[in-house]
N, CA and C atoms as an extended XYZ file, in Angstrom:
555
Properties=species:S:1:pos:R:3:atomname:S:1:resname:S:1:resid:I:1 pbc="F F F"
N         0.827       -1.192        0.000 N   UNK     1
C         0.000        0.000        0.000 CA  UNK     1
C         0.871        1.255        0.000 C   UNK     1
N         2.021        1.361        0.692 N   UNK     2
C         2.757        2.410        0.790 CA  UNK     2
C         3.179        2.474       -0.774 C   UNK     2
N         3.794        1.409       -1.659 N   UNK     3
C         4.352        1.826       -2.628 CA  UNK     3
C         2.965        2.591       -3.810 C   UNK     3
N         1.737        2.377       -3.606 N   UNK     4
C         0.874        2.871       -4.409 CA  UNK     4
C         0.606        4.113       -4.146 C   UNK     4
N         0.588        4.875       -2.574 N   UNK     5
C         0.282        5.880       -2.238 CA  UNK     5
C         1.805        6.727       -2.698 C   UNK     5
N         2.935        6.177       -2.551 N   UNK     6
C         4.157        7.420       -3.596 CA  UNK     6
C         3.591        7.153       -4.874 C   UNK     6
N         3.654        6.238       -5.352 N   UNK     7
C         3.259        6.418       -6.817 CA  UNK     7
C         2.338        7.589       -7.374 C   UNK     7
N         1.331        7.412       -6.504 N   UNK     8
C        -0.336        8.498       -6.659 CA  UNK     8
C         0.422        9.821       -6.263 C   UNK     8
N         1.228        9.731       -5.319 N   UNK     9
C         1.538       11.281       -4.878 CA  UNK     9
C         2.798       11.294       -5.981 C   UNK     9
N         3.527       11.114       -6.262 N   UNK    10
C         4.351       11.386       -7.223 CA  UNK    10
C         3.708       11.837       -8.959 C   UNK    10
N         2.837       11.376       -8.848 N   UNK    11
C         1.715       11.495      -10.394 CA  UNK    11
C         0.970       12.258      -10.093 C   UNK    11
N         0.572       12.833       -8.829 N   UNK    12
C        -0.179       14.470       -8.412 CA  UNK    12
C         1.058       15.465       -8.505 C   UNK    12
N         2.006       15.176       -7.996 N   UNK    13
C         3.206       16.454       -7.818 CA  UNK    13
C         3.733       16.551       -9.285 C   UNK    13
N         3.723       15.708      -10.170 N   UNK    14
C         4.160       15.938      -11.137 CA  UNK    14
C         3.379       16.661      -12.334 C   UNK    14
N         1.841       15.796      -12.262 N   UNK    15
C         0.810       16.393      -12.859 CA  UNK    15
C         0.700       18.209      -12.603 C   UNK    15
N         0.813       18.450      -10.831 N   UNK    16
C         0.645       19.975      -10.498 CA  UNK    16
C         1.633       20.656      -11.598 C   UNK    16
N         2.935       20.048      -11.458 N   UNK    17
C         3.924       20.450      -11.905 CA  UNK    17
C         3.955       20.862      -13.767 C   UNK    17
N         3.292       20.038      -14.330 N   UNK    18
C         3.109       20.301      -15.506 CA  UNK    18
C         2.049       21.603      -15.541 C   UNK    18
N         0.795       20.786      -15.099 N   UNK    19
C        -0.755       22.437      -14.963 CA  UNK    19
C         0.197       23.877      -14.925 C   UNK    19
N         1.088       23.683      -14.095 N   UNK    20
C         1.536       25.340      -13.602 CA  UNK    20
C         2.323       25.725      -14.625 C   UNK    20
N         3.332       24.867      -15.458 N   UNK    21
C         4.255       25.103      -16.255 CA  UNK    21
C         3.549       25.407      -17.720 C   UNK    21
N         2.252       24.833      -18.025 N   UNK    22
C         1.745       24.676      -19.024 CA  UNK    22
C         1.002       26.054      -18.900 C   UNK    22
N         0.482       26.597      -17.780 N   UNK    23
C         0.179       27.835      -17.774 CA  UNK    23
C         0.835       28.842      -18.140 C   UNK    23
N         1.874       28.445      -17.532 N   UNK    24
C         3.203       29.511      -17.956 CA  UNK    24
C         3.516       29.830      -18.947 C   UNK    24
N         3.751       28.546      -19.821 N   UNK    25
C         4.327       28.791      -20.971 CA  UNK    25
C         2.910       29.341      -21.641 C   UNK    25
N         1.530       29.141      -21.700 N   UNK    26
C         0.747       30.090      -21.966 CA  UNK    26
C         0.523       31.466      -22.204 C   UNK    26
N         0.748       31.664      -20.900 N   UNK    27
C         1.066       33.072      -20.481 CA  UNK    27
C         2.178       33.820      -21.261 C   UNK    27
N         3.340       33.132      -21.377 N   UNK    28
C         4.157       33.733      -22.257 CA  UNK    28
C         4.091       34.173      -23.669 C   UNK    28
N         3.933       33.008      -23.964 N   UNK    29
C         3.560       33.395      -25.553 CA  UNK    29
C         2.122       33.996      -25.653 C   UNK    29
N         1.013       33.949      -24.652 N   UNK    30
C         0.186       35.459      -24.946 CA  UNK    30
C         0.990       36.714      -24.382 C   UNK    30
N         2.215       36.842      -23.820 N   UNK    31
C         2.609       38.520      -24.048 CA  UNK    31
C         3.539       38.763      -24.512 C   UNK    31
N         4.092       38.134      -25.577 N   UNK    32
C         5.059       38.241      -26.864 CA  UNK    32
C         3.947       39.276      -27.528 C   UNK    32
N         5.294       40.471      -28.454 N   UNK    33
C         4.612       41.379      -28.855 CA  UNK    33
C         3.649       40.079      -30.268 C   UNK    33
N         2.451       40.451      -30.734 N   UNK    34
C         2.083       40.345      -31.839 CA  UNK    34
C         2.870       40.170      -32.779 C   UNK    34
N         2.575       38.716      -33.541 N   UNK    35
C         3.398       38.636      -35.407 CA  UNK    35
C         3.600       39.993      -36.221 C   UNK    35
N         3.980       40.467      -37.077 N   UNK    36
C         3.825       41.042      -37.876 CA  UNK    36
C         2.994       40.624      -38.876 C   UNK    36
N         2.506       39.392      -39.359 N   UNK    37
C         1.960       39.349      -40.307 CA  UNK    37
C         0.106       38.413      -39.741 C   UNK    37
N        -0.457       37.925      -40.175 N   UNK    38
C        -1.759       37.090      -39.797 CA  UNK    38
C        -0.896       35.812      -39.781 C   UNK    38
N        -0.320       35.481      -40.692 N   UNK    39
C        -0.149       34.190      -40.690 CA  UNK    39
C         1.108       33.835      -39.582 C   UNK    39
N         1.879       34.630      -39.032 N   UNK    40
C         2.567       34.314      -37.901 CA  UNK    40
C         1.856       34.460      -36.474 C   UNK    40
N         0.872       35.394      -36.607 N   UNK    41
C         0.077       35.245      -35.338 CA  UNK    41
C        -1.070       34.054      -34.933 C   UNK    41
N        -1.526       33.171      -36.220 N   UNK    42
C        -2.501       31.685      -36.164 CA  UNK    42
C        -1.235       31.354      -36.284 C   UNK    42
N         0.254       31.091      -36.295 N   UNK    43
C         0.872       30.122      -35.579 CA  UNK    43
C         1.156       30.269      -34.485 C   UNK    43
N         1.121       31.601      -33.805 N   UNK    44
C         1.417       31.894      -32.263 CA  UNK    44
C         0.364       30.752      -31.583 C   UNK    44
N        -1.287       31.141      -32.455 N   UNK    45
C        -2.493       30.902      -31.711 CA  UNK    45
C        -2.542       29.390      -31.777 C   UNK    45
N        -1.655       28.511      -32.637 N   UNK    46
C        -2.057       26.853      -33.192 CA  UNK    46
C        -0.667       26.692      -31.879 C   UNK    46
N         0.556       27.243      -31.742 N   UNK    47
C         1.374       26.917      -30.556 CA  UNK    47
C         1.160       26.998      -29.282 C   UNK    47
N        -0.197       28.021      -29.045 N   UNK    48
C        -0.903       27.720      -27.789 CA  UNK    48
C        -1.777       26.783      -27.764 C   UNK    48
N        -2.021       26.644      -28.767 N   UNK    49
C        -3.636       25.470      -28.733 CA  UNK    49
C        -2.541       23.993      -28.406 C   UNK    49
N        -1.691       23.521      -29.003 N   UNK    50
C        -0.632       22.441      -28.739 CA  UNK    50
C        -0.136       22.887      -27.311 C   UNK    50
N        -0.479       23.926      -26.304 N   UNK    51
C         0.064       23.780      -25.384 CA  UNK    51
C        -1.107       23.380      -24.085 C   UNK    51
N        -1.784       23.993      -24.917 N   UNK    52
C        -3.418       23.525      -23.784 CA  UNK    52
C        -3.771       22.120      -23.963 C   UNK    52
N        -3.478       21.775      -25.396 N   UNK    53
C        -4.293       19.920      -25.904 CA  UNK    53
C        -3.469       19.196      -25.063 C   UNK    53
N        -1.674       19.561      -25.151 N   UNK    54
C        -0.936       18.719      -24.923 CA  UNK    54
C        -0.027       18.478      -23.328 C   UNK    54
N        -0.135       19.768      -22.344 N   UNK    55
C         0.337       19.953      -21.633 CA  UNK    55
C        -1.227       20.014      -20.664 C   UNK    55
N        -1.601       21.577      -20.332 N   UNK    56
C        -2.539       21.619      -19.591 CA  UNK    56
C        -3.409       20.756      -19.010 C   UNK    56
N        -4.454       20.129      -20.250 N   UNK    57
C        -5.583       19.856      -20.073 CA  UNK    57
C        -5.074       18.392      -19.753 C   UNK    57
N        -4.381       17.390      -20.233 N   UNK    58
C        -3.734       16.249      -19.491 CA  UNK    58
C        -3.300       16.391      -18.060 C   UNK    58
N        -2.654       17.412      -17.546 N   UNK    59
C        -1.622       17.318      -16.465 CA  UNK    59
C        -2.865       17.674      -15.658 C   UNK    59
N        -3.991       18.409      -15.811 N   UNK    60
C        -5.070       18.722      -15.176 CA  UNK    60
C        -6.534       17.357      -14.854 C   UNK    60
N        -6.339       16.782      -15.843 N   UNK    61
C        -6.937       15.012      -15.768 CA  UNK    61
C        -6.007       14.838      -14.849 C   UNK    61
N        -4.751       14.385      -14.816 N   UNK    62
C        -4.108       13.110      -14.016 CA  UNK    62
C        -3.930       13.550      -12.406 C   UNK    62
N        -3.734       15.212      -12.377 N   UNK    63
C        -3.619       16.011      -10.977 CA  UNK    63
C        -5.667       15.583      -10.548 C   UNK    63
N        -6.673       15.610      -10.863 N   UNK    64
C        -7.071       15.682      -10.532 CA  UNK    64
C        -7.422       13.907      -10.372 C   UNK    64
N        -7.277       12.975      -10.954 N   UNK    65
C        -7.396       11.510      -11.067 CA  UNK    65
C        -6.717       11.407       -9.725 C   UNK    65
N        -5.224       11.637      -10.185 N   UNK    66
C        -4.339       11.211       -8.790 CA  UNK    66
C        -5.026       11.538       -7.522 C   UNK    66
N        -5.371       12.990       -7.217 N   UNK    67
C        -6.193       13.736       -6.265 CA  UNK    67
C        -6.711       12.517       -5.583 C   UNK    67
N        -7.954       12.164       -6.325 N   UNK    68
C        -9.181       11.125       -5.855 CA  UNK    68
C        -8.392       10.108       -5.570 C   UNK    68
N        -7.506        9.629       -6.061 N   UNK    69
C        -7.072        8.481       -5.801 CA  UNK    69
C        -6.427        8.234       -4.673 C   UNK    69
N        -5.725        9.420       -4.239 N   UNK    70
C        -5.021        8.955       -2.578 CA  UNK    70
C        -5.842        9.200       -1.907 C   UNK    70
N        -6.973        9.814       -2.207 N   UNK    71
C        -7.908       10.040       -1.011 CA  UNK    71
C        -8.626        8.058       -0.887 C   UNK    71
N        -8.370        7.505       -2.103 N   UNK    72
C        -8.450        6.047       -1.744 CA  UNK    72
C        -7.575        5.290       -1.441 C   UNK    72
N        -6.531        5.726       -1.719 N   UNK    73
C        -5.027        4.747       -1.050 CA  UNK    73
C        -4.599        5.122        0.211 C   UNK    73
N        -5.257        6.413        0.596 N   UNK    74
C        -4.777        6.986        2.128 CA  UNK    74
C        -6.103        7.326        3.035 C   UNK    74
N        -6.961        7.064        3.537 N   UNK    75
C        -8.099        6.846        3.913 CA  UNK    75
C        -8.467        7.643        5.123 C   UNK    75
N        -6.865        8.100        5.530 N   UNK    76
C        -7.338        9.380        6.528 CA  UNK    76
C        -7.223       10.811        5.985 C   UNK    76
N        -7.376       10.918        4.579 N   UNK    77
C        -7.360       12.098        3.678 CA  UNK    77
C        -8.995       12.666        3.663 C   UNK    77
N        -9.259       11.648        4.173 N   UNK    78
C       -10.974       11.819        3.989 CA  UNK    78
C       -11.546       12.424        4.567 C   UNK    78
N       -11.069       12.182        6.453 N   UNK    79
C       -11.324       12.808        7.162 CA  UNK    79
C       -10.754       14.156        6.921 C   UNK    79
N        -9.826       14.835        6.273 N   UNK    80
C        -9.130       16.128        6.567 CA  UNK    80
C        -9.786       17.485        5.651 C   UNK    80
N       -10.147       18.287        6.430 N   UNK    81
C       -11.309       19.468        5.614 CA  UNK    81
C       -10.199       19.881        3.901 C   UNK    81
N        -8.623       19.942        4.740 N   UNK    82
C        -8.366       20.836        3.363 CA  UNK    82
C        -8.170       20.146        2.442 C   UNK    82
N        -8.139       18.504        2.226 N   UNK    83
C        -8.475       17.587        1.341 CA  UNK    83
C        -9.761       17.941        0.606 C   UNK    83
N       -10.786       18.231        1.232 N   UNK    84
C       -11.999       18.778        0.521 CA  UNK    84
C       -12.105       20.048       -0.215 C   UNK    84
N       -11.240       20.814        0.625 N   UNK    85
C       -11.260       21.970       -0.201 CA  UNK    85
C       -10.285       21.818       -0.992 C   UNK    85
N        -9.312       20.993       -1.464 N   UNK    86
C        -8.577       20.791       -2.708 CA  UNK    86
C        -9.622       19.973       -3.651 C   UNK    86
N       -10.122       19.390       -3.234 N   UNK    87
C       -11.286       18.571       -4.215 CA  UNK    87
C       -12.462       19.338       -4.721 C   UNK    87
N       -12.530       20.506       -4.303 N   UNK    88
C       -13.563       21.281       -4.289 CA  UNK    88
C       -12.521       22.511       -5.603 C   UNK    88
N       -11.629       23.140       -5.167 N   UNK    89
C       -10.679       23.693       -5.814 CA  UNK    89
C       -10.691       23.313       -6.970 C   UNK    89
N       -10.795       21.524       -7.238 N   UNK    90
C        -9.468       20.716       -8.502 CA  UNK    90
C       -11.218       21.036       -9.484 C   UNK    90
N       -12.428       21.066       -8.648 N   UNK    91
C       -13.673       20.832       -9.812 CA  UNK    91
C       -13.836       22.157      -10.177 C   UNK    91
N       -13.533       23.235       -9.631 N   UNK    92
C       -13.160       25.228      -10.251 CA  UNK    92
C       -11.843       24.696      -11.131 C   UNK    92
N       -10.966       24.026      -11.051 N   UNK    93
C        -9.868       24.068      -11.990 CA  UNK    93
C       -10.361       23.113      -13.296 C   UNK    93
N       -10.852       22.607      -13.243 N   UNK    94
C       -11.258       21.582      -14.483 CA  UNK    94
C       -12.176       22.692      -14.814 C   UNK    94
N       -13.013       22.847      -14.340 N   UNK    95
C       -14.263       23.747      -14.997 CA  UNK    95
C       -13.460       24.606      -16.322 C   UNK    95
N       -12.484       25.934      -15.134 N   UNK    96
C       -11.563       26.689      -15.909 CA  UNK    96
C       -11.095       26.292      -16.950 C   UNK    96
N       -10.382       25.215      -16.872 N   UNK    97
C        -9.499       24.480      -17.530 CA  UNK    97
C       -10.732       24.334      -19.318 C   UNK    97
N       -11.613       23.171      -18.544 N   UNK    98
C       -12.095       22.703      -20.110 CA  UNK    98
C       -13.033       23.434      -20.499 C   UNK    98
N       -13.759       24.768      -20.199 N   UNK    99
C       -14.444       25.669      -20.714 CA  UNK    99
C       -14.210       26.665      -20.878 C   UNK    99
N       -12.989       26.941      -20.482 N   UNK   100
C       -12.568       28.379      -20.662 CA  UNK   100
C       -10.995       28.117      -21.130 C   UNK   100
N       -10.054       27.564      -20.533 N   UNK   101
C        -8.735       28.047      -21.112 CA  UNK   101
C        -8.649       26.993      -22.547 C   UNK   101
N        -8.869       25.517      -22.309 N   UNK   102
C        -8.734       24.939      -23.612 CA  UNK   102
C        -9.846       25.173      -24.650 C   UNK   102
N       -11.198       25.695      -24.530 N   UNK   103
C       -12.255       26.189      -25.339 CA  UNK   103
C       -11.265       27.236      -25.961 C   UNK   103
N       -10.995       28.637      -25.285 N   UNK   104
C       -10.426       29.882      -25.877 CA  UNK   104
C        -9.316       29.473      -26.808 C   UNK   104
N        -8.056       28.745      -26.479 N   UNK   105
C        -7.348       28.127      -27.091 CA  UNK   105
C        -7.609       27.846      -28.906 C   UNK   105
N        -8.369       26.676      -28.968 N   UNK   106
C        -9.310       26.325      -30.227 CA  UNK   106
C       -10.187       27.269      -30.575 C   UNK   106
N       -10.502       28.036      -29.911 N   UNK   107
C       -11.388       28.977      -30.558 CA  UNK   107
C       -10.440       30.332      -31.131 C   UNK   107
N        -9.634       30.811      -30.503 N   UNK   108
C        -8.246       31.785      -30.770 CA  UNK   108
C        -7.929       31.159      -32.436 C   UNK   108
N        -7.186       30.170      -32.310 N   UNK   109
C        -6.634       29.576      -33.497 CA  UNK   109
C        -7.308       29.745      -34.351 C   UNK   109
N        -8.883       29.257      -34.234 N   UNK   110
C        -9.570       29.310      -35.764 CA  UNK   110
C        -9.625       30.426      -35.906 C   UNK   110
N       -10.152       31.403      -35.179 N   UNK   111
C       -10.042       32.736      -35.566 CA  UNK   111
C        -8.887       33.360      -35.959 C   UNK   111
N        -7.534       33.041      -35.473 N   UNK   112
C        -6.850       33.447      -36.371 CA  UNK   112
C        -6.364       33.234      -37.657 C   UNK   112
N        -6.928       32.095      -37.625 N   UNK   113
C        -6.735       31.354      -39.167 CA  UNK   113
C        -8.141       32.209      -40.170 C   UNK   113
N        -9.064       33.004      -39.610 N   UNK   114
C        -9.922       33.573      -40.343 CA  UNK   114
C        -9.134       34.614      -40.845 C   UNK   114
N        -8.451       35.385      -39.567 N   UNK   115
C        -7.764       36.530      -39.949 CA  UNK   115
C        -6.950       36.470      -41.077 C   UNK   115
N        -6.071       35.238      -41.085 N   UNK   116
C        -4.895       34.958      -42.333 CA  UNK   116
C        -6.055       35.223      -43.221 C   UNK   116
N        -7.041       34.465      -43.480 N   UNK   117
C        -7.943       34.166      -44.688 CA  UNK   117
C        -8.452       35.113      -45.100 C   UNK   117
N        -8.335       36.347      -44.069 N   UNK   118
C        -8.856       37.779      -44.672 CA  UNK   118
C       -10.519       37.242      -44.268 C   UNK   118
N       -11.050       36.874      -43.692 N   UNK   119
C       -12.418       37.118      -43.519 CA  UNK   119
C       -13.009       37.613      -41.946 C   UNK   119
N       -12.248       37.588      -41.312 N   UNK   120
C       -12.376       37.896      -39.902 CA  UNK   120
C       -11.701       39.773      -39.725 C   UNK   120
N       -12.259       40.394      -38.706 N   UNK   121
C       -11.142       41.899      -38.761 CA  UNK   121
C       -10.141       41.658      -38.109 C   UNK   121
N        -8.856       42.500      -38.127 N   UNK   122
C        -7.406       42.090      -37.642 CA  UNK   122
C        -7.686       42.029      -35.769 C   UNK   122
N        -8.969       42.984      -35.491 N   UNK   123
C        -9.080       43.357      -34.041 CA  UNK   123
C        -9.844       42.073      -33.846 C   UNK   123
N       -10.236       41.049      -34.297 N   UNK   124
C       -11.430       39.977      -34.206 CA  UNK   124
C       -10.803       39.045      -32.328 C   UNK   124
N       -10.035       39.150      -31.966 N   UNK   125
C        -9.329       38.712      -30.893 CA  UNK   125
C        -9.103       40.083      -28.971 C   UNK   125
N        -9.576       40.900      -29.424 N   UNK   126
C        -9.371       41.811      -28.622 CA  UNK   126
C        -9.712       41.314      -27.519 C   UNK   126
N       -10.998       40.913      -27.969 N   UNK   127
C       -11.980       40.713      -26.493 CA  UNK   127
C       -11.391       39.686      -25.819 C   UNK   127
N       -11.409       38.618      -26.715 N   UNK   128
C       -11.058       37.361      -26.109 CA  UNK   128
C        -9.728       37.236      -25.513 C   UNK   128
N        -8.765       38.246      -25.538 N   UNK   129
C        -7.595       38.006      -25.223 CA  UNK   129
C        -7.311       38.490      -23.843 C   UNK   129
N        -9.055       39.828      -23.264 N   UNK   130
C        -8.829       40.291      -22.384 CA  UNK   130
C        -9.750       39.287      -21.251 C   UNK   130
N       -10.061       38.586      -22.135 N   UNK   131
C       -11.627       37.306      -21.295 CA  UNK   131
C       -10.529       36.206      -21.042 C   UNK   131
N        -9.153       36.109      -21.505 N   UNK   132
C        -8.432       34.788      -21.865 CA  UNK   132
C        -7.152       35.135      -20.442 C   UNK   132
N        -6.716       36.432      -20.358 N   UNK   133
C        -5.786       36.828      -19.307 CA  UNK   133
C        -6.471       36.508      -17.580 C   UNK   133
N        -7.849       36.759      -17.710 N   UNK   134
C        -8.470       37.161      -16.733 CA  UNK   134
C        -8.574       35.422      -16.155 C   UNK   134
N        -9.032       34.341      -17.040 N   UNK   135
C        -9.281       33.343      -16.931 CA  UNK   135
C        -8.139       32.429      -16.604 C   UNK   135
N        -6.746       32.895      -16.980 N   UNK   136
C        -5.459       32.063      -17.004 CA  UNK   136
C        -4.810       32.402      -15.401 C   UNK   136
N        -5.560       34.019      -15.268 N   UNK   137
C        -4.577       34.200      -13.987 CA  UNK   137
C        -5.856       33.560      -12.890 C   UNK   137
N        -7.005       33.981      -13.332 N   UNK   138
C        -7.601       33.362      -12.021 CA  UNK   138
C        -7.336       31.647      -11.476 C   UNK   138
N        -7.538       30.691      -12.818 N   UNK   139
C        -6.846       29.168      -12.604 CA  UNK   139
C        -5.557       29.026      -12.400 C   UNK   139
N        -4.800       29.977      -12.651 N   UNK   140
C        -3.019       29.996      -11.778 CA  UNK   140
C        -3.251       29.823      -10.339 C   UNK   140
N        -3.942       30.924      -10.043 N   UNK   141
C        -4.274       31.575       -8.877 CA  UNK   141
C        -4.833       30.186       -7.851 C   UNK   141
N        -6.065       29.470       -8.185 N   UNK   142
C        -6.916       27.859       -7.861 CA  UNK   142
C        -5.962       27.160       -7.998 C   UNK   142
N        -4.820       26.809       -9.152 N   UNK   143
C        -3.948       25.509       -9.326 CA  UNK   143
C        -2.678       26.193       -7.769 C   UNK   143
N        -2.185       27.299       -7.687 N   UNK   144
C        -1.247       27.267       -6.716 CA  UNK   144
C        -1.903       27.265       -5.406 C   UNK   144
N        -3.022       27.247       -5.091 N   UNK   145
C        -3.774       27.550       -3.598 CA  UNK   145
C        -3.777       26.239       -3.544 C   UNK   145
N        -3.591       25.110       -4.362 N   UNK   146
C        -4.145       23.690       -4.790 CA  UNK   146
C        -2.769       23.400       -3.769 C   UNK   146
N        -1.598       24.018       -4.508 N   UNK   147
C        -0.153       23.256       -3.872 CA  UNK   147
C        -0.245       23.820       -2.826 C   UNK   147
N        -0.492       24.942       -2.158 N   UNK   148
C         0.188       25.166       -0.998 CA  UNK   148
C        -0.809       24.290       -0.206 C   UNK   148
N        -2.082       24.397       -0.189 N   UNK   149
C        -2.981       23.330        0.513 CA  UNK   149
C        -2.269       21.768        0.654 C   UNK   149
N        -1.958       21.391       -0.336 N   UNK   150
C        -1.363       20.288       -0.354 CA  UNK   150
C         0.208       20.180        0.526 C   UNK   150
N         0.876       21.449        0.488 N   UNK   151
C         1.969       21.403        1.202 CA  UNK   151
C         1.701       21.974        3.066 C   UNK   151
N         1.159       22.319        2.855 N   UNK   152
C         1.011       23.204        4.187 CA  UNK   152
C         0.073       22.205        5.184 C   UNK   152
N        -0.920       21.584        4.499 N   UNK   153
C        -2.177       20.781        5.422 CA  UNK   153
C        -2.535       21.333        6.494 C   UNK   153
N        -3.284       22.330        6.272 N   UNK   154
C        -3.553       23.078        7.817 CA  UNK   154
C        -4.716       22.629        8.046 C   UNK   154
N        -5.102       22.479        9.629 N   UNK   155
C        -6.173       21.852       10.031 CA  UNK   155
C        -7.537       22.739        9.936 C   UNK   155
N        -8.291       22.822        8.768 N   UNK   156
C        -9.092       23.701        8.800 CA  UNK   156
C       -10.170       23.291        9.427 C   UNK   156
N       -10.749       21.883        8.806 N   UNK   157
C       -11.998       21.170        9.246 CA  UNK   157
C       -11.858       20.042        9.911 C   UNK   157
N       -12.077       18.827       10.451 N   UNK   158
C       -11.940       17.634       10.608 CA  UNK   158
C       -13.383       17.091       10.589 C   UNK   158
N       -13.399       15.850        9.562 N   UNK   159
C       -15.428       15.640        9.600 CA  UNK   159
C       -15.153       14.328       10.735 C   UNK   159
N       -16.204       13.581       11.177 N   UNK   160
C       -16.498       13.026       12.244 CA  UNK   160
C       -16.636       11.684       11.301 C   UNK   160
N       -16.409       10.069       11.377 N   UNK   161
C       -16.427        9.267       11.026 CA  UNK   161
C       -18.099        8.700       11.070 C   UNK   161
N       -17.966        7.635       10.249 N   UNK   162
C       -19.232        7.234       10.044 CA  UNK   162
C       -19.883        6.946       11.933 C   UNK   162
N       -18.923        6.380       12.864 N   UNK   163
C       -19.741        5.904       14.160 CA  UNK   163
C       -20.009        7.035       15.195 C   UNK   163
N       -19.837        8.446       14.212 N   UNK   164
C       -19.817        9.542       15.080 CA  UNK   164
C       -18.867       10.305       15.927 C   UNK   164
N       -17.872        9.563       15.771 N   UNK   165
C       -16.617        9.373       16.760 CA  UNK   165
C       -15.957       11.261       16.023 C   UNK   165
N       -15.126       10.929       16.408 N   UNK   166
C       -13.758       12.655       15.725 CA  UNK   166
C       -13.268       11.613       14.976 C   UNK   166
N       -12.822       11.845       14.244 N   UNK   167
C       -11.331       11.139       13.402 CA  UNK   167
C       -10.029       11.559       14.368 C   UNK   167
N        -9.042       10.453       14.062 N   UNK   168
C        -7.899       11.542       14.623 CA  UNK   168
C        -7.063       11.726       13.851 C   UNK   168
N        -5.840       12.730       14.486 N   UNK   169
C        -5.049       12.895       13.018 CA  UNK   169
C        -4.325       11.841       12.885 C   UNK   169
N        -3.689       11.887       11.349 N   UNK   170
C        -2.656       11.343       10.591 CA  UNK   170
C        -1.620       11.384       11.714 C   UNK   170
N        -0.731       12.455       12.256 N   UNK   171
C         0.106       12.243       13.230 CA  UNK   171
C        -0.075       12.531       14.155 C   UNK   171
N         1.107       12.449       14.971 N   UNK   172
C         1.085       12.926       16.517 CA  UNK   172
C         0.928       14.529       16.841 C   UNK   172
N         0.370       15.142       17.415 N   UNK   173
C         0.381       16.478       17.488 CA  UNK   173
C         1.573       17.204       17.824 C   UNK   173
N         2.189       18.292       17.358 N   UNK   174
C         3.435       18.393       17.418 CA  UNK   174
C         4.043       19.250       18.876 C   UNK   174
N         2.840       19.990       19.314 N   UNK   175
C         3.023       20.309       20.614 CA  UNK   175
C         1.971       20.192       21.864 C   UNK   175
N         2.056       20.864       23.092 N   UNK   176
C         0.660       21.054       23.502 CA  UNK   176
C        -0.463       21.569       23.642 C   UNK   176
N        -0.603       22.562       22.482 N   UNK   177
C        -1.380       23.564       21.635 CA  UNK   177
C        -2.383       22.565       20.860 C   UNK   177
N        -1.387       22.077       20.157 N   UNK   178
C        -2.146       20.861       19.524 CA  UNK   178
C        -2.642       19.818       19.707 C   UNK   178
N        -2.570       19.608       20.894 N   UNK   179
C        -2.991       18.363       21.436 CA  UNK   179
C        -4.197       19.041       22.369 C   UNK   179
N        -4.320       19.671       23.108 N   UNK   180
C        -5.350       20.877       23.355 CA  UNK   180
C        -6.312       20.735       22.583 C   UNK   180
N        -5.976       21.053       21.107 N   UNK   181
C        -6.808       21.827       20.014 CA  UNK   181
C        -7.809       20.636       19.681 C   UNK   181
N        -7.103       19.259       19.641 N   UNK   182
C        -7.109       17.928       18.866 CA  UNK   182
C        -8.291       17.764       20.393 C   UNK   182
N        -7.839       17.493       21.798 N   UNK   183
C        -9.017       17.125       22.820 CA  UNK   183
C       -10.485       18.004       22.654 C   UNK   183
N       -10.172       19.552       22.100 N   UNK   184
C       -11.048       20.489       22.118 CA  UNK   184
C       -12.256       19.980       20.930 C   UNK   184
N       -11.820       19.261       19.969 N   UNK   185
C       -12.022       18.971       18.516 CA  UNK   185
C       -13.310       17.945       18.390 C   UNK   185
């Protein structure tokens, strides 16, 4: 059991690790000045869309797969509130993710491929680019509250087991504050 629960946590830390990087590199190449021409800017827009198909929206499946999954390989994750509120977090990050950053993505591209084609106006992207910043920083913003939750584990909630009982923690309490807090609980 131990070797499945590194596995799952190693395929969440890595998955996080991609989501954030895949944002990034997002982010970047939307604030490179503009192509000079249409047809270098639908390749800017087809090199982001390969970064959302191929990076993002995967590393955002397996972070959130893995998620669920140690909460089944580790069974006192269940009991712990900020486990919930990362599970609660990861369904605002998928949302983001597959309706807004990888939608805009595919939708950017074709439109810029209108622009090359001359049938779209050169401004046909304005909006969306200011609907597309707003959307990338707010899911930055959900994917890193995701890690520090995950690094920090602060005791926000604790739910009560099926026989009514408290749960207790995962470890030993580290002082007598906490052990206080844990009898108070």
């Amino acid at each position: 059991m131990q070797t499945k629960r590194k596995l799952v946590k190693i395929g969440h830390t890595a998955a996080s690790a991609g989501l954030v990087g895949g944002l990034l590199a997002y982010m970047a190449l939307l604030s490179v000045n503009a192509p000079e021409t249409a047809a270098g800017y639908e390749q800017l827009r087809g090199s982001i869309k390969v970064i959302s198909d191929w990076v993002i929206f995967p590393s955002l499946a397996i972070a959130l797969v893995s998620g669920i999954l140690s909460m089944v390989v580790h069974t006192p994750f269940q009991d712990r509130g900020w486990v919930w509120i990362k599970a609660a977090l990861g369904i605002l990050m998928f949302k983001g993710v597959l309706t807004v950053v990888n939608a805009k993505a595919s939708y950017a591209a074709a439109v810029a491929a209108d622009i090359t084609a001359g049938t779209a106006a050169p401004d046909a992207l304005d909006e969306l680019l200011q609907l597309e910043w707003g959307t990338l920083w707010v899911v930055l913003a959900i994917t890193l509250a995701n890690i520090v939750l995950g690094v920090w584990r602060p005791r926000i909630v604790r739910f009560g087991t099926a026989s009514g009982t408290k749960a207790q923690p995962a470890t030993a309490p580290a002082n007598d504050a906490d052990r206080a807090a844990d009898k108070a609980a």
